Short mmCIF file of C-alpha atoms in Angstrom, two decimals:
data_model
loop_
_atom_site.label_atom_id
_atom_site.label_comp_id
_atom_site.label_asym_id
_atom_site.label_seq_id
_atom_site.Cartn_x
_atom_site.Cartn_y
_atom_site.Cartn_z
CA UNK Q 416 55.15 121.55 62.68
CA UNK Q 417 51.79 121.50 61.82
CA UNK Q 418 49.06 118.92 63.07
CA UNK Q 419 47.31 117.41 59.79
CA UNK Q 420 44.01 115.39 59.97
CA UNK Q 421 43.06 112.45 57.62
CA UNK Q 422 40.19 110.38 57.62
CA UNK Q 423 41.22 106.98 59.10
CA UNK Q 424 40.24 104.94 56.22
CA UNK Q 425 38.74 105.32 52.77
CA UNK Q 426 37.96 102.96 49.56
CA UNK Q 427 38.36 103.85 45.96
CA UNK Q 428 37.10 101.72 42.96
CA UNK Q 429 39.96 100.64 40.44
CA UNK Q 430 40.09 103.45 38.00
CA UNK Q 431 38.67 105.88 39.43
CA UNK Q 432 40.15 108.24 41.10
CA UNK Q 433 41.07 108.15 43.87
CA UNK Q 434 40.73 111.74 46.52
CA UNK Q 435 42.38 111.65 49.75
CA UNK Q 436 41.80 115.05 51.75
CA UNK Q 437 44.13 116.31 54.39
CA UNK Q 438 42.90 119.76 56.64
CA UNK Q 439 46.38 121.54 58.14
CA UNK Q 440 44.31 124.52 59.71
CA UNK Q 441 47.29 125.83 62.00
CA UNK Q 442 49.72 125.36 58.76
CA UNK Q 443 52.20 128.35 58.86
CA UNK Q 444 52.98 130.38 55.51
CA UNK Q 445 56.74 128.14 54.92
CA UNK Q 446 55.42 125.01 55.57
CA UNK Q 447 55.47 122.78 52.97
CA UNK Q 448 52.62 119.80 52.57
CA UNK Q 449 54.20 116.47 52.23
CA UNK Q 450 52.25 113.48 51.06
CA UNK Q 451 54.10 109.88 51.37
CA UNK Q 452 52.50 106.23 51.58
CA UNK Q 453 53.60 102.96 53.01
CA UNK Q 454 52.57 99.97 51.63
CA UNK Q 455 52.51 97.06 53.94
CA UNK Q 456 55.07 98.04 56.26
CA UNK Q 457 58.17 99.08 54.00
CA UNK Q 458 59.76 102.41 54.21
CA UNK Q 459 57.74 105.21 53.44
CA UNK Q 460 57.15 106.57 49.90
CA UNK Q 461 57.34 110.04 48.64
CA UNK Q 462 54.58 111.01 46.83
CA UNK Q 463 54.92 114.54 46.43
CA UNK Q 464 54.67 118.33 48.32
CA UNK Q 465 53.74 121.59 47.94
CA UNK Q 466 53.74 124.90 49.22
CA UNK Q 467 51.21 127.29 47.84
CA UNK Q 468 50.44 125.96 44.23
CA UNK Q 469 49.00 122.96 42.89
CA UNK Q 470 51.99 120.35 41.58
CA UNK Q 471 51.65 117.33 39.68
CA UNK Q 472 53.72 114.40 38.88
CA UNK Q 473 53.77 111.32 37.41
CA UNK Q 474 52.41 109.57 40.77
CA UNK Q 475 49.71 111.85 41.58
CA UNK Q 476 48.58 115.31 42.22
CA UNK Q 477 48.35 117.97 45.11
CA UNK Q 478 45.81 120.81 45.17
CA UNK Q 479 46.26 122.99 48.01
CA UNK Q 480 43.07 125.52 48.91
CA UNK Q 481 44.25 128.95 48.88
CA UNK Q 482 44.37 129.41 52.91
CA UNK Q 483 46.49 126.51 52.98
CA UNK Q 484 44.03 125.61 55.30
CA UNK Q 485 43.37 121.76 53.69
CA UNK Q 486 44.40 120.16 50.41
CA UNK Q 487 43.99 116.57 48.52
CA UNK Q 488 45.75 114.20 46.99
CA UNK Q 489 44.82 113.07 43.81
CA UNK Q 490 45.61 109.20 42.08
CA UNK Q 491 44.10 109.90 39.02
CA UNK Q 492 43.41 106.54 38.01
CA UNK Q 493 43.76 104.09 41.15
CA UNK Q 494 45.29 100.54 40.80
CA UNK Q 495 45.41 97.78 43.34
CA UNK Q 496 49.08 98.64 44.05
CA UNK Q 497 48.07 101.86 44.87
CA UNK Q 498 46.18 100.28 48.15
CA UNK Q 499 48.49 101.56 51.11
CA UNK Q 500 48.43 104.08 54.23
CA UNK Q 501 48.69 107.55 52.70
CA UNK Q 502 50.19 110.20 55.46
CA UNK Q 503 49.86 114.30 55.02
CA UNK Q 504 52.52 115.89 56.59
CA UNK Q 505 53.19 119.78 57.16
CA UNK Q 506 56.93 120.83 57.90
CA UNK Q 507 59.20 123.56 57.61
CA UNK Q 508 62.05 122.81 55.18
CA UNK Q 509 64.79 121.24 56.40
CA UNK Q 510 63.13 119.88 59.98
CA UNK Q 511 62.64 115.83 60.37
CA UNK Q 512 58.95 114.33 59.86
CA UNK Q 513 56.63 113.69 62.08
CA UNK Q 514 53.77 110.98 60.86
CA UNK Q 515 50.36 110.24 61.91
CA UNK Q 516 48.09 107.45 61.53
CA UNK Q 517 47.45 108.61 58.12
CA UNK Q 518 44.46 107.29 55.44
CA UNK Q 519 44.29 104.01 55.05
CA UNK Q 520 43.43 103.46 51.11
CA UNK Q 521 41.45 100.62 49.65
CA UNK Q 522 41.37 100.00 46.32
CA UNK Q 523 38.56 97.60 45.09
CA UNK Q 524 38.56 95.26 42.00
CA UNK H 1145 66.88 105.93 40.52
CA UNK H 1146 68.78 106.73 43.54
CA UNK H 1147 67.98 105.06 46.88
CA UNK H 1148 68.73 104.61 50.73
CA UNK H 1149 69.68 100.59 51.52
CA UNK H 1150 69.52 98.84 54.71
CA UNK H 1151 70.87 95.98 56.36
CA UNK H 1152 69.80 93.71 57.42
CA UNK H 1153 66.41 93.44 56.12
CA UNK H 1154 65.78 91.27 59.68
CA UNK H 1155 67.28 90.70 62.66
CA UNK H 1156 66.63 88.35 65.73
CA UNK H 1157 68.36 88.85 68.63
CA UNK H 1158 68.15 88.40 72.00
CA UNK H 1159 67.18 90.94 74.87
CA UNK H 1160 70.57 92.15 76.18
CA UNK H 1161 72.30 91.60 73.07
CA UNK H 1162 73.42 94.82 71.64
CA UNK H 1163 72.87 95.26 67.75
CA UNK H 1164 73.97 97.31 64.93
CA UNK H 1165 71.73 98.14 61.78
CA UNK H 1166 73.27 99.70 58.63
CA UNK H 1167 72.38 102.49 56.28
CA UNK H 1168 73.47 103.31 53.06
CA UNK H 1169 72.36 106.57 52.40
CA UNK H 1170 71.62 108.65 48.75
CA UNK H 1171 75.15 109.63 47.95
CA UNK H 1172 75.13 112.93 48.00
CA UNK H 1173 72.81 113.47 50.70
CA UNK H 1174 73.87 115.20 53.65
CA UNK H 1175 71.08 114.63 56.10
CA UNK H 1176 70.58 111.51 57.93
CA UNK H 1177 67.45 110.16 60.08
CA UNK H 1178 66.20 107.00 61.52
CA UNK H 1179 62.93 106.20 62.42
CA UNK H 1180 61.36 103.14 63.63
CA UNK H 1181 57.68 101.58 63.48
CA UNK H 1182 56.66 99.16 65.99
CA UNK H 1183 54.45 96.67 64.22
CA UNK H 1184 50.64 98.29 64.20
CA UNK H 1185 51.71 101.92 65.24
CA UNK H 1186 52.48 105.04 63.82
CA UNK H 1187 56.53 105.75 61.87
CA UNK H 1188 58.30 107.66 64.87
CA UNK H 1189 60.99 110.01 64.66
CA UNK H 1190 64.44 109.17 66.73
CA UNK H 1191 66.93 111.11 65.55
CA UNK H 1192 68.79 113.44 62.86
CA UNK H 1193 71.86 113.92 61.78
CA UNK H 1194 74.11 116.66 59.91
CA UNK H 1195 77.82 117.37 59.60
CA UNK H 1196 78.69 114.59 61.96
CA UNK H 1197 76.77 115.19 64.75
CA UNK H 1198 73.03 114.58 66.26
CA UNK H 1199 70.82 117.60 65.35
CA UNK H 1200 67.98 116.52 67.06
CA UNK H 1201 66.54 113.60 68.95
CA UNK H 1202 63.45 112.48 69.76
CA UNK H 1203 62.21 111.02 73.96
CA UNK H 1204 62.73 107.74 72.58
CA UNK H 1205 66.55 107.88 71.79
CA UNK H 1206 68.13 107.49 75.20
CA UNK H 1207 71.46 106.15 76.26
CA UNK H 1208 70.39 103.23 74.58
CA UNK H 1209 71.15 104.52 71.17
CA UNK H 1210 73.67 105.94 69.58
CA UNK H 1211 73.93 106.60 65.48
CA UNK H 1212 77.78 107.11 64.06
CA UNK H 1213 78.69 107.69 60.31
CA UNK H 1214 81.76 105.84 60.47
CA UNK H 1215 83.00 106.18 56.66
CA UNK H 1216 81.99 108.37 53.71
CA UNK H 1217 79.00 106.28 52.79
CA UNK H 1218 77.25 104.04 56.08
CA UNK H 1219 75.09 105.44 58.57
CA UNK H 1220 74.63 102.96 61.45
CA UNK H 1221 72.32 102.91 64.39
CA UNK H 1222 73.45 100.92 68.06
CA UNK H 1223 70.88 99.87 70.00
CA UNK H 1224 72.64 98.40 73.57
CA UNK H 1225 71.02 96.04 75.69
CA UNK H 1226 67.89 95.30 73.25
CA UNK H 1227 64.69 95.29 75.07
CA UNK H 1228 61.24 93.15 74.19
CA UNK H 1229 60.17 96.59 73.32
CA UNK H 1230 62.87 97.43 71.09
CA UNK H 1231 60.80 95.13 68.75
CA UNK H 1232 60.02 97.22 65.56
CA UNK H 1233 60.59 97.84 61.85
CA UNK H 1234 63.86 100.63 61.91
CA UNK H 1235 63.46 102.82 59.02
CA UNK H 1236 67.11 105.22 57.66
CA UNK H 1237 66.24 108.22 55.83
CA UNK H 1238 68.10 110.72 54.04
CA UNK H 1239 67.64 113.71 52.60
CA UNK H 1240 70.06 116.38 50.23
CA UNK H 1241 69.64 120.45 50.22
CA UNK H 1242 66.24 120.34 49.16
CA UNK H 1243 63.49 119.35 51.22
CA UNK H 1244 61.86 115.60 50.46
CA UNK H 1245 63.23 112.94 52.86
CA UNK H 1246 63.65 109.14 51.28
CA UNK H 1247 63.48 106.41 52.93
CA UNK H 1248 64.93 102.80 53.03
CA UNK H 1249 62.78 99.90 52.95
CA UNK H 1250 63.49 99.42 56.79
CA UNK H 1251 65.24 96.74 58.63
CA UNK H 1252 63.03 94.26 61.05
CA UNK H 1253 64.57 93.83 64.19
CA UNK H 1254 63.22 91.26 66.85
CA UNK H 1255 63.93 91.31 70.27
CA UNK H 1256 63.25 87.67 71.53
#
């Protein structure tokens, strides 16, 4: 699997939203882009994935740059529940995760 | 919706003791994981699980482990002769055809 790289920390005003990039440079052409978060130690969240084109849900959304190379999560309109440890992850479908230290989000009154 | 439940939420034991944490996974999920966080550090992968055997395992899960899907629905992780560092949150996952992994809200286990 691919090695991601998020910034270690990052702070977002309530509201606004909130932008939280990822860069997968070595991604390979079927692996997908996973986003989850944990907030304060419980299990890990899905957030959503992707594979070549932007998706959206009702969470958030993922744009993925045309080499693949990088993308970002979007929270449209940050709340204070939404202040957690976001984690990119690149893996082939069907293989187990592997995490890293992730972003750690602030979201401030 | 849907969702993977553990037991117990936490667990004290102490170092020797063996213990047993439990897993319900997503019912018709057919993939089963467990991972484990010790407190500060990064979620790490143990092991996987398909068609009633161990797919893959991680440097961590020695001979101290063992995972065993004893009925239709549980999915249980051993750990034998607990350790201090055996100390961690222990996270089950599960996951159907398609490709997003969910997780339980993890069981605390702590090794005293």
């Amino acid at each position: 699997d691919a090695k991601t790289t998020q910034p270690p920390s990052m702070d977002c005003a309530e509201g606004r939203a909130a932008n939280l990039p990822c860069n997968h440079s070595t991604i390979s052409g079927n692996e997908y882009v996973y986003w989850y978060r944990q907030i304060h130690s419980q299990g890990p969240q899905y957030i959503i994935h992707g594979l070549k084109n932007n998706e959206t849900n009702e969470m958030a959304s993922l744009i993925i740059t045309e080499d693949r190379k990088s993308s970002t999560l979007i929270l449209p309109h940050a709340t204070l529940r939404d202040t957690a440890v976001y984690y990119c992850i690149a893996a082939f479908t069907g293989n187990q995760f592997y995490f890293g230290t992730g972003t750690s989000l602030t979201v401030i009154p | 919706e849907p969702e993977v439940t553990q037991t117990p939420s936490h667990q004290v034991t102490q170092m020797g003791q063996e213990v047993i944490l439990r897993c319900v996974p997503i019912s018709n999920h057919l993939y089963f994981y467990w991972y484990r966080q010790i407190l500060g550090q990064k979620v790490e992968f143990l092991v996987s699980f398909y068609n009633n055997e161990i797919s893959e395992k991680s440097e961590i899960f020695d001979d101290q482990f063992s995972v065993e899907r004893p009925d239709g629905s549980n999915f249980t992780l051993k750990i034998r002769s607990t350790k201090l560092e055996d100390s961690a949150m222990y996270f089950c996952a599960s996951r159907a055809e398609e490709n997003t992994i969910y997780f339980g809200e993890g069981s605390w286990l702590t090794v005293v």
